[in-house]
Amino acid sequence: MSVVDQVPETRQPASQPQQQREAHKVLQGKKALITGGSRGIGRATVLALAEAGADVAINYQRCGDAAEDVCRAARKLEVHANLFQADIAREADAQRMVNAILDEFGGIDILVNNAGITRDKTFLKMGRALWDEVLEVNLTGTFNVTRAILPGMVERGWGRVINLASIVGQTGNFGQINYAVSKGGLIAFTMTLAREVARRGVTVNAVAPGFIDTDMTKGMPEAALAAVQAMTPMGRLGRPDEIAAAVLFLATPQASYITGQVLPVNGGMYM
Ligand code: NAI
């Protein structure tokens, strides 16, 4: 039994202030799957959706301890939360994970395609391995998970698909052709799928973060980070919770007439 399994899940009868708080939980009764949920933007999104009352299925690939930590934090918000390990780039693995989630949760209403990687090199130095690796996770991984989840949303006539794109998919970026292409591809994926399922009660949108303070940007050289801050009107990197807030908004019933859109959250870096 994992440490997470030992966290008690029993719900006590709600006190009156608690009942009032719960009345404001816009995602009460909804079930969400967040890929790459163990850290960074994924972790912040898990907690934002759980705070809003959604039950959360948290996918992770390798960081078991970090994943258990976010799962425990979600359960403290009195929602059903569990961990599902899978490499989303592998179709059979993604399908196995979705089967396990559907068995346990019964269905997924909100899918946040967050998992993503960078493998930076300039085009002249980039071999096929780095090109393939990034496209397989960022683009094909999103295809794999969405392909397995979407039929249930269409059947129930309600769903939210939210993809983590990037400013880099809108502007290009030196040394990131594989990543930029994957994120530009996700924007096209978002618009196309939005058109296909708009009449089935499912919205499909993307959030395009600027540069956010996570493990992904911690690997950037000091000088590059300083240049990014200088090019950002707000003069700072974004925080994961600032991205999670945008994802949460798109997941709510209030965002019901928004589909096929890319919501930039970038401190004014690209406008
Ligand atoms: P991160 O590197 O901290 O987290 C990425 C997560 O994806 C990790 O939990 C990792 O285990 C998971 N992941 C990677 N490959 C996977 C696979 N094959 N299967 C399952 N999970 C996998 O990155 P961060 O910054 O939190 O990024 C989250 C998303 O936001 C990514 O899609 C990223 O491209 C995007 N983004 C991030 C920006 C930033 O400045 N940090 C800017 C723009 C977009």
Coordinates of N, CA, C and O in Angstrom, one line a residue, residues 78-232:
E78 N -10.5 17.6 0.2 CA -11.8 16.8 0.3 C -12.4 16.5 -1.1 O -13.6 16.5 -1.3
V79 N -11.5 16.1 -2.0 CA -12.0 15.6 -3.3 C -11.4 14.2 -3.4 O -10.4 13.8 -2.7
H80 N -11.9 13.4 -4.4 CA -11.3 12.1 -4.7 C -10.1 12.4 -5.6 O -10.2 13.1 -6.6
A81 N -9.0 11.8 -5.2 CA -7.8 12.0 -6.0 C -7.0 10.7 -6.0 O -6.9 10.0 -5.0
N82 N -6.4 10.4 -7.2 CA -5.5 9.3 -7.3 C -4.5 9.4 -8.4 O -4.6 10.3 -9.2
L83 N -3.5 8.6 -8.2 CA -2.3 8.7 -9.1 C -2.4 7.6 -10.2 O -2.7 6.5 -9.9
F84 N -1.9 8.0 -11.4 CA -1.9 7.0 -12.5 C -0.6 7.2 -13.3 O -0.4 8.2 -14.0
Q85 N 0.3 6.2 -13.2 CA 1.5 6.3 -13.9 C 1.4 5.9 -15.3 O 0.7 4.9 -15.6
A86 N 2.0 6.7 -16.2 CA 2.0 6.3 -17.6 C 3.0 7.2 -18.4 O 3.1 8.4 -18.1
D87 N 3.6 6.7 -19.4 CA 4.3 7.5 -20.4 C 3.3 7.7 -21.5 O 3.0 6.8 -22.3
I88 N 2.8 9.0 -21.6 CA 1.7 9.3 -22.5 C 2.2 9.2 -24.0 O 1.3 9.1 -24.9
A89 N 3.5 9.2 -24.2 CA 4.0 9.1 -25.6 C 3.8 7.7 -26.1 O 3.8 7.5 -27.4
R90 N 3.6 6.7 -25.3 CA 3.3 5.3 -25.7 C 1.8 5.0 -25.7 O 1.2 5.0 -24.7
E91 N 1.3 4.8 -26.9 CA -0.1 4.7 -27.1 C -0.8 3.6 -26.1 O -1.8 3.9 -25.5
A92 N -0.1 2.5 -26.1 CA -0.7 1.4 -25.2 C -0.7 1.8 -23.8 O -1.6 1.4 -23.0
D93 N 0.4 2.5 -23.4 CA 0.5 2.9 -22.0 C -0.6 3.9 -21.6 O -1.2 3.9 -20.6
A94 N -0.8 4.9 -22.6 CA -1.8 5.9 -22.4 C -3.2 5.2 -22.3 O -4.0 5.6 -21.4
Q95 N -3.5 4.3 -23.2 CA -4.8 3.6 -23.2 C -5.0 2.8 -21.9 O -6.1 2.8 -21.3
R96 N -3.9 2.1 -21.4 CA -4.0 1.4 -20.2 C -4.3 2.3 -19.0 O -5.2 2.0 -18.2
M97 N -3.7 3.5 -19.0 CA -3.9 4.5 -17.9 C -5.4 4.9 -18.0 O -6.1 5.0 -17.0
V98 N -5.8 5.3 -19.2 CA -7.2 5.8 -19.3 C -8.2 4.8 -18.9 O -9.2 5.0 -18.2
N99 N -8.0 3.5 -19.3 CA -8.9 2.4 -18.8 C -9.0 2.4 -17.3 O -10.1 2.2 -16.7
A100 N -7.8 2.4 -16.6 CA -7.8 2.4 -15.2 C -8.5 3.6 -14.6 O -9.3 3.5 -13.6
I101 N -8.4 4.8 -15.2 CA -9.0 6.0 -14.7 C -10.5 5.9 -14.9 O -11.3 6.2 -14.0
L102 N -11.0 5.4 -16.0 CA -12.4 5.3 -16.3 C -13.0 4.2 -15.4 O -14.2 4.4 -14.9
D103 N -12.3 3.2 -15.1 CA -12.8 2.2 -14.1 C -13.1 2.8 -12.8 O -14.1 2.5 -12.1
E104 N -12.1 3.6 -12.3 CA -12.2 4.2 -11.0 C -13.1 5.4 -10.9 O -13.9 5.6 -10.0
F105 N -13.0 6.3 -11.9 CA -13.7 7.6 -11.9 C -15.1 7.6 -12.6 O -15.9 8.5 -12.4
G106 N -15.3 6.6 -13.5 CA -16.5 6.5 -14.2 C -16.6 7.3 -15.5 O -17.3 7.0 -16.4
G107 N -15.7 8.3 -15.5 CA -15.7 9.2 -16.7 C -14.8 10.4 -16.4 O -14.6 10.7 -15.2
I108 N -14.4 11.1 -17.4 CA -13.6 12.3 -17.2 C -14.3 13.5 -18.0 O -14.6 13.4 -19.2
D109 N -14.5 14.5 -17.2 CA -15.2 15.7 -17.8 C -14.2 16.8 -18.3 O -14.5 17.6 -19.2
I110 N -13.0 16.8 -17.6 CA -12.1 17.9 -17.9 C -10.7 17.2 -18.1 O -10.2 16.5 -17.3
L111 N -10.2 17.4 -19.3 CA -8.8 16.8 -19.6 C -7.9 18.0 -19.8 O -8.1 18.9 -20.7
V112 N -6.8 18.0 -19.0 CA -5.8 19.0 -19.1 C -4.5 18.3 -19.7 O -3.9 17.5 -19.0
N113 N -4.2 18.6 -21.0 CA -3.0 18.0 -21.6 C -1.8 18.9 -21.3 O -1.5 19.8 -22.0
N114 N -1.2 18.6 -20.1 CA -0.1 19.4 -19.6 C 1.3 18.9 -19.8 O 2.2 19.6 -20.0
A115 N 1.4 17.5 -19.8 CA 2.7 16.9 -19.9 C 3.5 17.4 -21.1 O 2.9 17.5 -22.2
G116 N 4.7 17.8 -20.9 CA 5.5 18.3 -22.1 C 7.0 18.3 -21.7 O 7.4 18.3 -20.5
I117 N 7.9 18.3 -22.7 CA 9.3 18.3 -22.5 C 10.0 19.2 -23.5 O 9.4 19.6 -24.5
T118 N 11.2 19.6 -23.2 CA 12.1 20.4 -24.1 C 13.3 19.6 -24.3 O 13.8 18.9 -23.4
R119 N 13.9 19.6 -25.5 CA 15.2 19.1 -25.8 C 15.8 20.0 -26.8 O 15.7 19.9 -28.0
D120 N 16.5 21.1 -26.3 CA 16.8 22.2 -27.1 C 18.2 22.0 -27.9 O 19.2 21.6 -27.3
K121 N 18.2 22.4 -29.1 CA 19.4 22.5 -30.0 C 19.0 23.4 -31.2 O 17.8 23.4 -31.6
T122 N 20.0 24.1 -31.8 CA 19.6 24.8 -33.0 C 19.4 23.8 -34.1 O 19.8 22.6 -34.0
F123 N 18.7 24.2 -35.1 CA 18.3 23.3 -36.2 C 19.4 22.6 -36.8 O 19.4 21.4 -37.0
L124 N 20.5 23.3 -37.0 CA 21.7 22.7 -37.7 C 22.3 21.5 -36.8 O 23.0 20.7 -37.4
K125 N 22.1 21.6 -35.5 CA 22.7 20.6 -34.7 C 21.7 19.5 -34.2 O 22.0 18.6 -33.5
M126 N 20.4 19.7 -34.7 CA 19.4 18.8 -34.2 C 19.3 17.5 -35.0 O 19.1 17.6 -36.2
G127 N 19.5 16.4 -34.3 CA 19.3 15.1 -35.0 C 17.8 14.7 -34.9 O 17.0 15.2 -34.1
R128 N 17.5 13.6 -35.6 CA 16.1 13.0 -35.6 C 15.7 12.6 -34.2 O 14.5 12.7 -33.8
A129 N 16.6 12.1 -33.3 CA 16.2 11.6 -32.0 C 15.5 12.7 -31.2 O 14.5 12.5 -30.6
L130 N 16.2 13.9 -31.1 CA 15.6 15.0 -30.3 C 14.3 15.5 -30.9 O 13.4 15.9 -30.2
W131 N 14.3 15.6 -32.2 CA 13.1 16.0 -32.9 C 11.9 15.1 -32.6 O 10.8 15.5 -32.1
D132 N 12.2 13.7 -32.8 CA 11.1 12.8 -32.5 C 10.7 12.8 -31.0 O 9.5 12.7 -30.8
E133 N 11.6 12.8 -30.1 CA 11.3 12.7 -28.7 C 10.3 13.8 -28.3 O 9.3 13.5 -27.6
V134 N 10.6 15.0 -28.7 CA 9.7 16.1 -28.3 C 8.3 16.0 -29.0 O 7.3 16.2 -28.3
L135 N 8.3 15.7 -30.2 CA 7.0 15.6 -30.9 C 6.2 14.4 -30.3 O 5.0 14.5 -30.2
E136 N 6.9 13.3 -30.0 CA 6.2 12.2 -29.5 C 5.5 12.4 -28.1 O 4.4 11.9 -27.9
V137 N 6.1 13.2 -27.3 CA 5.5 13.5 -26.0 C 4.5 14.6 -26.1 O 3.3 14.5 -25.8
N138 N 4.9 15.8 -26.7 CA 4.1 17.0 -26.6 C 2.9 16.9 -27.6 O 1.8 17.3 -27.2
L139 N 3.1 16.3 -28.7 CA 2.0 16.2 -29.7 C 1.3 14.9 -29.8 O 0.1 14.8 -29.5
T140 N 2.1 13.8 -30.0 CA 1.5 12.5 -30.1 C 0.9 12.1 -28.7 O -0.1 11.4 -28.6
G141 N 1.6 12.4 -27.6 CA 1.1 12.1 -26.3 C -0.3 12.8 -26.0 O -1.2 12.1 -25.5
T142 N -0.4 14.0 -26.5 CA -1.7 14.7 -26.4 C -2.7 14.0 -27.2 O -3.9 13.8 -26.8
F143 N -2.3 13.5 -28.4 CA -3.3 12.8 -29.3 C -3.7 11.5 -28.6 O -4.9 11.2 -28.5
N144 N -2.7 10.8 -28.0 CA -3.0 9.5 -27.4 C -4.0 9.6 -26.3 O -5.0 8.8 -26.2
V145 N -3.8 10.6 -25.4 CA -4.7 10.7 -24.2 C -6.1 11.2 -24.6 O -7.1 10.7 -24.2
T146 N -6.1 12.2 -25.5 CA -7.3 12.8 -25.9 C -8.2 11.8 -26.7 O -9.4 11.7 -26.5
R147 N -7.5 11.0 -27.5 CA -8.2 10.0 -28.3 C -8.9 9.0 -27.4 O -10.0 8.5 -27.7
A148 N -8.3 8.7 -26.3 CA -8.9 7.7 -25.4 C -10.0 8.3 -24.5 O -10.9 7.6 -24.1
I149 N -9.9 9.6 -24.2 CA -10.9 10.3 -23.3 C -12.1 10.9 -24.0 O -13.2 10.9 -23.5
L150 N -11.9 11.4 -25.2 CA -12.9 12.2 -25.9 C -14.2 11.5 -26.1 O -15.3 12.1 -26.0
P151 N -14.2 10.2 -26.5 CA -15.5 9.5 -26.8 C -16.5 9.6 -25.6 O -17.7 9.8 -25.8
G152 N -16.0 9.5 -24.4 CA -16.9 9.6 -23.2 C -17.5 10.9 -23.1 O -18.7 11.1 -22.7
M153 N -16.7 12.0 -23.4 CA -17.2 13.3 -23.3 C -18.3 13.6 -24.3 O -19.4 14.1 -24.0
V154 N -18.1 13.1 -25.5 CA -19.0 13.3 -26.6 C -20.3 12.5 -26.3 O -21.4 13.0 -26.4
E155 N -20.2 11.3 -25.7 CA -21.3 10.5 -25.3 C -22.2 11.2 -24.3 O -23.4 11.2 -24.3
R156 N -21.5 11.8 -23.3 CA -22.2 12.5 -22.2 C -22.7 13.9 -22.6 O -23.4 14.6 -21.9
G157 N -22.1 14.4 -23.7 CA -22.5 15.8 -24.2 C -22.0 16.9 -23.4 O -22.5 18.0 -23.4
W158 N -20.9 16.7 -22.7 CA -20.2 17.8 -21.9 C -18.7 17.4 -21.8 O -18.4 16.3 -21.4
G159 N -17.9 18.4 -22.0 CA -16.5 18.2 -21.8 C -15.6 19.4 -22.0 O -16.1 20.4 -22.7
R160 N -14.5 19.4 -21.4 CA -13.5 20.5 -21.5 C -12.2 19.8 -21.8 O -11.7 19.0 -21.0
V161 N -11.6 20.2 -23.0 CA -10.2 19.8 -23.2 C -9.3 21.1 -23.2 O -9.7 22.0 -23.9
I162 N -8.3 21.1 -22.4 CA -7.4 22.3 -22.3 C -6.0 21.8 -22.5 O -5.5 21.0 -21.8
N163 N -5.4 22.4 -23.5 CA -4.0 22.0 -23.9 C -3.0 23.1 -23.5 O -3.2 24.3 -23.7
L164 N -1.9 22.6 -22.9 CA -0.8 23.6 -22.6 C 0.0 23.8 -23.8 O 0.9 22.9 -24.2
A165 N -0.2 24.9 -24.5 CA 0.6 25.3 -25.7 C 1.8 26.1 -25.1 O 2.3 25.8 -24.0
S166 N 2.2 27.1 -25.8 CA 3.3 28.0 -25.4 C 3.4 29.2 -26.2 O 3.1 29.1 -27.4
I167 N 3.9 30.3 -25.7 CA 4.2 31.5 -26.5 C 5.2 31.1 -27.6 O 5.1 31.7 -28.7
V168 N 6.0 30.1 -27.4 CA 7.0 29.7 -28.4 C 6.3 29.1 -29.6 O 6.8 29.1 -30.8
G169 N 5.1 28.5 -29.4 CA 4.3 28.0 -30.6 C 3.7 29.2 -31.4 O 3.2 28.9 -32.5
Q170 N 3.7 30.4 -30.8 CA 3.1 31.5 -31.5 C 4.2 32.4 -32.2 O 3.9 33.0 -33.2
T171 N 5.4 32.3 -31.6 CA 6.5 33.3 -32.1 C 7.7 32.6 -32.6 O 8.5 33.2 -33.3
G172 N 7.8 31.2 -32.4 CA 9.1 30.6 -32.6 C 10.1 31.0 -31.6 O 9.9 31.9 -30.8
N173 N 11.2 30.2 -31.4 CA 12.2 30.6 -30.5 C 13.6 30.0 -30.9 O 13.6 28.8 -31.3
F174 N 14.6 30.7 -30.7 CA 16.0 30.3 -31.1 C 16.3 29.0 -30.3 O 16.1 28.9 -29.1
G175 N 16.7 28.0 -31.0 CA 17.2 26.7 -30.4 C 16.1 25.8 -29.9 O 16.3 24.8 -29.2
Q176 N 14.8 26.1 -30.4 CA 13.7 25.2 -29.9 C 12.8 24.8 -31.0 O 11.6 24.8 -30.9
I177 N 13.4 24.5 -32.2 CA 12.5 24.2 -33.3 C 11.5 23.0 -33.1 O 10.4 23.0 -33.4
N178 N 12.1 22.0 -32.4 CA 11.2 20.8 -32.1 C 10.1 21.2 -31.2 O 8.9 20.9 -31.4
Y179 N 10.4 21.9 -30.1 CA 9.4 22.4 -29.1 C 8.4 23.3 -29.8 O 7.2 23.2 -29.6
A180 N 8.9 24.3 -30.5 CA 8.0 25.3 -31.1 C 7.1 24.7 -32.1 O 5.9 25.0 -32.1
V181 N 7.6 23.7 -32.9 CA 6.7 23.0 -33.8 C 5.6 22.2 -33.1 O 4.4 22.2 -33.4
S182 N 6.0 21.6 -32.0 CA 5.1 20.8 -31.2 C 4.0 21.7 -30.6 O 2.8 21.3 -30.6
K183 N 4.4 22.9 -30.1 CA 3.4 23.8 -29.5 C 2.5 24.4 -30.6 O 1.3 24.7 -30.4
G184 N 3.1 24.8 -31.7 CA 2.3 25.3 -32.8 C 1.3 24.2 -33.3 O 0.2 24.5 -33.6
G185 N 1.8 23.0 -33.3 CA 0.9 21.9 -33.7 C -0.2 21.7 -32.7 O -1.4 21.5 -33.1
L186 N 0.1 21.9 -31.4 CA -1.0 21.8 -30.4 C -2.1 22.9 -30.6 O -3.3 22.7 -30.4
I187 N -1.6 24.1 -31.1 CA -2.6 25.2 -31.4 C -3.5 24.7 -32.5 O -4.7 24.9 -32.5
A188 N -2.9 24.2 -33.6 CA -3.7 23.7 -34.7 C -4.6 22.5 -34.3 O -5.8 22.4 -34.7
F189 N -4.1 21.7 -33.4 CA -4.9 20.5 -32.8 C -6.1 21.1 -32.1 O -7.2 20.6 -32.3
T190 N -5.9 22.2 -31.3 CA -6.9 22.8 -30.5 C -8.0 23.3 -31.4 O -9.2 23.1 -31.2
M191 N -7.7 24.1 -32.4 CA -8.7 24.7 -33.3 C -9.4 23.6 -34.1 O -10.7 23.7 -34.3
T192 N -8.7 22.6 -34.6 CA -9.4 21.6 -35.4 C -10.4 20.8 -34.6 O -11.5 20.6 -35.0
L193 N -9.9 20.3 -33.4 CA -10.8 19.5 -32.6 C -12.0 20.3 -32.1 O -13.1 19.8 -32.0
A194 N -11.7 21.6 -31.8 CA -12.8 22.5 -31.3 C -13.9 22.5 -32.4 O -15.1 22.4 -32.0
R195 N -13.5 22.6 -33.6 CA -14.5 22.7 -34.7 C -15.3 21.3 -34.8 O -16.5 21.3 -35.0
E196 N -14.6 20.2 -34.6 CA -15.2 18.9 -34.8 C -16.2 18.6 -33.7 O -17.1 17.8 -33.9
V197 N -16.0 19.1 -32.4 CA -16.8 18.7 -31.3 C -17.7 19.8 -30.7 O -18.4 19.6 -29.7
A198 N -17.7 20.9 -31.4 CA -18.4 22.1 -30.9 C -19.9 21.8 -30.6 O -20.5 22.3 -29.7
R199 N -20.5 21.0 -31.5 CA -21.9 20.7 -31.4 C -22.2 19.6 -30.5 O -23.3 19.1 -30.3
R200 N -21.1 19.0 -29.9 CA -21.3 17.9 -29.0 C -21.1 18.2 -27.5 O -21.0 17.4 -26.7
G201 N -21.1 19.5 -27.2 CA -21.0 20.0 -25.8 C -19.6 20.0 -25.3 O -19.4 20.2 -24.1
V202 N -18.6 19.8 -26.2 CA -17.2 19.8 -25.7 C -16.5 21.0 -26.2 O -16.5 21.3 -27.4
T203 N -15.8 21.8 -25.3 CA -15.0 22.9 -25.8 C -13.5 22.4 -25.7 O -13.1 21.6 -24.9
V204 N -12.7 23.0 -26.7 CA -11.3 22.7 -26.7 C -10.6 24.0 -26.8 O -10.8 24.8 -27.8
N205 N -9.7 24.3 -25.9 CA -9.0 25.5 -25.8 C -7.5 25.2 -25.4 O -7.2 24.2 -24.9
A206 N -6.7 26.3 -25.6 CA -5.3 26.1 -25.2 C -4.9 27.3 -24.3 O -5.5 28.4 -24.5
V207 N -4.0 27.1 -23.4 CA -3.4 28.2 -22.7 C -2.0 28.3 -23.2 O -1.3 27.3 -23.4
A208 N -1.5 29.5 -23.5 CA -0.1 29.7 -24.1 C 0.7 30.5 -23.0 O 0.7 31.7 -23.1
P209 N 1.4 29.8 -22.1 CA 2.2 30.5 -21.2 C 3.4 31.2 -21.8 O 3.9 30.7 -22.8
G210 N 3.8 32.3 -21.2 CA 5.1 32.8 -21.5 C 6.2 32.0 -20.7 O 6.0 30.8 -20.7
F211 N 7.1 32.6 -20.1 CA 8.2 31.9 -19.4 C 7.8 31.8 -17.9 O 7.6 32.8 -17.3
I212 N 7.6 30.6 -17.4 CA 7.1 30.3 -16.1 C 8.2 29.7 -15.2 O 9.0 28.9 -15.7
D213 N 8.2 30.1 -13.9 CA 9.2 29.6 -13.0 C 8.9 28.1 -12.6 O 8.3 27.9 -11.6
T214 N 9.4 27.2 -13.4 CA 9.3 25.8 -13.0 C 10.6 25.1 -13.3 O 11.6 25.7 -13.8
D215 N 10.7 23.7 -13.1 CA 11.9 23.0 -13.4 C 12.3 23.1 -14.9 O 13.5 23.1 -15.3
M216 N 11.3 23.3 -15.8 CA 11.6 23.4 -17.2 C 12.4 24.7 -17.5 O 13.3 24.6 -18.3
T217 N 12.2 25.8 -16.8 CA 13.0 27.0 -17.1 C 14.2 27.1 -16.2 O 15.1 27.9 -16.5
K218 N 14.2 26.3 -15.1 CA 15.4 26.3 -14.2 C 16.6 25.9 -14.9 O 17.7 26.3 -14.6
G219 N 16.5 25.1 -16.0 CA 17.6 24.6 -16.8 C 18.2 25.7 -17.7 O 19.2 25.5 -18.3
M220 N 17.5 26.8 -17.9 CA 17.9 27.8 -18.8 C 19.2 28.6 -18.3 O 19.2 28.9 -17.1
P221 N 20.1 29.0 -19.1 CA 21.2 29.8 -18.7 C 20.8 31.1 -18.1 O 19.8 31.7 -18.6
E222 N 21.5 31.6 -17.1 CA 21.2 32.9 -16.4 C 21.0 34.0 -17.4 O 20.0 34.7 -17.3
A223 N 21.9 34.1 -18.4 CA 21.8 35.2 -19.4 C 20.5 35.1 -20.2 O 19.8 36.2 -20.5
A224 N 20.1 33.9 -20.5 CA 18.8 33.8 -21.3 C 17.6 34.2 -20.4 O 16.7 34.8 -20.9
L225 N 17.7 33.8 -19.1 CA 16.6 34.1 -18.2 C 16.5 35.7 -18.1 O 15.4 36.3 -18.1
A226 N 17.7 36.3 -18.0 CA 17.7 37.8 -17.8 C 17.1 38.4 -19.1 O 16.4 39.4 -19.0
A227 N 17.5 37.8 -20.3 CA 16.9 38.4 -21.5 C 15.4 38.3 -21.6 O 14.7 39.2 -22.0
V228 N 14.9 37.1 -21.1 CA 13.5 36.9 -21.1 C 12.8 37.9 -20.2 O 11.8 38.5 -20.6
Q229 N 13.3 38.2 -19.1 CA 12.7 39.1 -18.1 C 12.7 40.5 -18.8 O 11.8 41.3 -18.6
A230 N 13.9 40.8 -19.4 CA 14.0 42.2 -20.1 C 12.9 42.3 -21.2 O 12.4 43.4 -21.4
M231 N 12.6 41.2 -21.9 CA 11.6 41.3 -23.0 C 10.2 41.2 -22.5 O 9.3 41.3 -23.3
T232 N 10.0 41.0 -21.2 CA 8.6 40.8 -20.7 C 8.2 42.1 -20.0 O 8.8 42.6 -19.0

